[in-house]
Coordinates of C-alpha atoms in Angstrom, one line a residue:
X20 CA -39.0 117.8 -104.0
X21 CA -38.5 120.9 -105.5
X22 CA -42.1 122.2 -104.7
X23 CA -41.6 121.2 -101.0
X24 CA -38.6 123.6 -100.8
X25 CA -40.5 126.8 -102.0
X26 CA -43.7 125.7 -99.4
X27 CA -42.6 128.4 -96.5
X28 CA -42.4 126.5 -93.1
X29 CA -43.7 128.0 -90.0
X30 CA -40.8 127.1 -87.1
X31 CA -42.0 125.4 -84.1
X32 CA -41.5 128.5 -81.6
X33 CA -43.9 130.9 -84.1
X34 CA -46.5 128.1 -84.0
X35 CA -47.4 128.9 -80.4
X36 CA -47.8 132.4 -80.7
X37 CA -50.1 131.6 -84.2
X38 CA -52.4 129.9 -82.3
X39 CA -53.0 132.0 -79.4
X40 CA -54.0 135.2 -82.1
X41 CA -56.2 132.4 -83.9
X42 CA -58.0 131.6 -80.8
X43 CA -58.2 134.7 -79.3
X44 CA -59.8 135.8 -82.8
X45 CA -62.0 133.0 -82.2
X46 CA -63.1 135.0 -78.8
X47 CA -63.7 138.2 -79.9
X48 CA -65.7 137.4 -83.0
X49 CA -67.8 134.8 -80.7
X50 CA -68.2 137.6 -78.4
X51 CA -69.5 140.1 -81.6
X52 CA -71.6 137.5 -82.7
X53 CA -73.5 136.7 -79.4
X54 CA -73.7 140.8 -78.8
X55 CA -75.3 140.8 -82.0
X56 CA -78.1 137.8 -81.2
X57 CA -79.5 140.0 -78.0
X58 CA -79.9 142.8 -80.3
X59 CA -81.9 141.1 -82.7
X60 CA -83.8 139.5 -80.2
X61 CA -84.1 142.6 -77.9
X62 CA -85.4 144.5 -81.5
X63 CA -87.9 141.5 -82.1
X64 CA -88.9 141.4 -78.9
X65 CA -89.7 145.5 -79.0
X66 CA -91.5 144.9 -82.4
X67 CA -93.6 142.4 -81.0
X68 CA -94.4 144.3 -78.2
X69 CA -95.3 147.1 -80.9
X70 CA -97.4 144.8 -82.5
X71 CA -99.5 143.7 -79.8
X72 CA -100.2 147.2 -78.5
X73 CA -101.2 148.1 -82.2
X74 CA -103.7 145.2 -82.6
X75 CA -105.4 146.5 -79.2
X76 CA -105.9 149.8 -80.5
X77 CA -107.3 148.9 -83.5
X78 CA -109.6 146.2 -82.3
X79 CA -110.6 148.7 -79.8
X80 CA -111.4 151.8 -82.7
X81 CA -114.8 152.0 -83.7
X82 CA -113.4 152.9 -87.3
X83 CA -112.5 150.8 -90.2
X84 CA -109.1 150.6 -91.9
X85 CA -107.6 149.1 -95.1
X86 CA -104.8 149.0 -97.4
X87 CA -104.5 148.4 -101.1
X88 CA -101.7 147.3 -102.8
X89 CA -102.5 149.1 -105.8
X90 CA -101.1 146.7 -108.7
X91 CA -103.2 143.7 -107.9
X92 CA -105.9 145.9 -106.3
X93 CA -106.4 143.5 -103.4
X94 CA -107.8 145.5 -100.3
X95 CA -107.7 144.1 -97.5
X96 CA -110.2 145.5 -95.4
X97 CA -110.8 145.5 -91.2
X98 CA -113.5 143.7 -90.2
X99 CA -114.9 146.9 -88.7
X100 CA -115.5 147.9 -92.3
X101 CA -117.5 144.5 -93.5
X102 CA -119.2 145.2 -89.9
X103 CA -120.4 148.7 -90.5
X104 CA -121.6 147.8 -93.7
X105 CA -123.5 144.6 -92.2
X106 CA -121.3 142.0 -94.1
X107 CA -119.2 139.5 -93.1
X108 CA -116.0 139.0 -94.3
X109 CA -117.0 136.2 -97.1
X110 CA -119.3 138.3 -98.5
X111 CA -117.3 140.7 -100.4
X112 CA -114.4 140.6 -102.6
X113 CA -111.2 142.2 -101.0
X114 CA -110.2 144.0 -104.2
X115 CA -110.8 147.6 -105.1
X116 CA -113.9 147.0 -107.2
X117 CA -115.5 145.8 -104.0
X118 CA -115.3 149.1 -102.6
X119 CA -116.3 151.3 -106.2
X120 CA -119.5 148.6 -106.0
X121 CA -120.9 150.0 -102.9
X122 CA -120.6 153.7 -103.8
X123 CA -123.1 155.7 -103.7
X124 CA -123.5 156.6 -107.9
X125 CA -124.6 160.6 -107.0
X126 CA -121.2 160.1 -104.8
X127 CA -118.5 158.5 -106.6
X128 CA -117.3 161.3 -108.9
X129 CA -115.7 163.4 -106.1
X130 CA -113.9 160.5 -103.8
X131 CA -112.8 158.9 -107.5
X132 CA -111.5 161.9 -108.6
X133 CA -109.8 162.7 -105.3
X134 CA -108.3 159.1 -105.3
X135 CA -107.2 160.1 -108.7
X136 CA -105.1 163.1 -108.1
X137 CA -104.0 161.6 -104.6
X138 CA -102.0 158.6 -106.9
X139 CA -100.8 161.3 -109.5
X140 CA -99.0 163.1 -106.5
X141 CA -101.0 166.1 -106.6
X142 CA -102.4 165.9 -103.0
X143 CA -100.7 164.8 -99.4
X144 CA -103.5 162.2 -98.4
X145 CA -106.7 161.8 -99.8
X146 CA -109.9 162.5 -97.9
X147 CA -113.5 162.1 -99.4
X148 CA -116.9 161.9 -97.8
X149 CA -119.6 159.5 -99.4
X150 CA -122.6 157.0 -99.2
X151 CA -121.7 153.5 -99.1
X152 CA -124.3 150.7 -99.7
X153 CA -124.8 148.6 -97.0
X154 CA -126.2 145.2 -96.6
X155 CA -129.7 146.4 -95.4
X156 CA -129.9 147.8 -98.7
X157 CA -129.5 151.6 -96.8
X158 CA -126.7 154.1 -97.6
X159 CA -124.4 155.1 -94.9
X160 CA -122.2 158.1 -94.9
X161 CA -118.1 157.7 -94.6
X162 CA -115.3 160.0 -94.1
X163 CA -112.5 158.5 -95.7
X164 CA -109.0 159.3 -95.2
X165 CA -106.2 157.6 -96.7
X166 CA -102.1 157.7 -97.8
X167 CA -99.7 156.3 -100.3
X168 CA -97.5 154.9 -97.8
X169 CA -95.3 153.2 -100.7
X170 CA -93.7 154.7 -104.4
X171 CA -91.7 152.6 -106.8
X172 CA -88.2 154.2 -107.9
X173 CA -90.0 155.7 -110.5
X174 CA -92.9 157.5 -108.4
X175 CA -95.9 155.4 -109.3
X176 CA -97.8 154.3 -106.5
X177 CA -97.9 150.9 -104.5
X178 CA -99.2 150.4 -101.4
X179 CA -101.6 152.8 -100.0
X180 CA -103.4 152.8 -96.4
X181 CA -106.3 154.4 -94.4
X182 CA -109.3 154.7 -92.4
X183 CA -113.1 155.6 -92.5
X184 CA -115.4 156.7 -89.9

């Protein structure tokens, strides 16, 4: 009984008012929350949009594009690239070696040495001409341009991306 006493009681007349701020609360953060959906899905929408427009322009590019996540080495490569080279897409490997395979060997110092100072920082983007083997057994000249779009907190690179033409 004692316990009961100390329990604060609400009287009847404050009740009222206590539940119309509850509800109205209610309200407003229904209201925030349903603001908040149309954004997301406006922003989804806009991204997908984004998306589609992006996939047009690069199935409609004559050049070839990849990226590399640089600590597996998996490239994943457009299939304009396997197509310039005459492959298809099972017949390669999409890691890094793939591409150092198919180098020309009186052209792979200077792209490997400008990939090289391109992950050390020392450059903005890394550009490189060079033969590339293709399927026909023929070499074919590429201009290859490319970025690390992604560094780790310590500066070492991740994830880089580009094109050759």
């Amino acid at each position: 009984m004692a316990a009961l006493k100390k329990v604060p009681v609400i009287p009847q007349k404050r009740i009222e008012s206590i539940m119309l701020f509850y509800s109205q609360l209610g309200e407003l953060l229904a209201s925030i929350g349903l603001e908040r959906k149309h954004q997301l899905q406006a922003a989804d929408s806009a991204i997908k949009d984004r998306e589609e427009r992006l996939i047009l322009v690069l199935e409609a590019s004559t050049d070839g594009f990849w990226d590399w996540d640089i600590n597996t080495g998996k490239v994943n490569f457009s299939s304009r690239w396997a197509e310039l080279l005459g492959l298809s897409p099972g017949e390669f490997i999409p890691h890094i070696s793939s591409w150092e395979n198919l180098l020309h060997p009186d052209d792979s110092e200077a792209p490997l040495k400008s990939l090289s100072e391109h992950l050390e920082g020392k450059t903005d983007k890394f550009v490189s001409e060079y033969r590339m083997l293709s399927k026909n057994r023929g070499w074919l000249w590429f201009q290859v341009r490319g970025q690390v779009v992604l560094r780790d907190q310590d500066g070492s690179p991740l994830l880089m991306v580009g094109a050759f033409f």
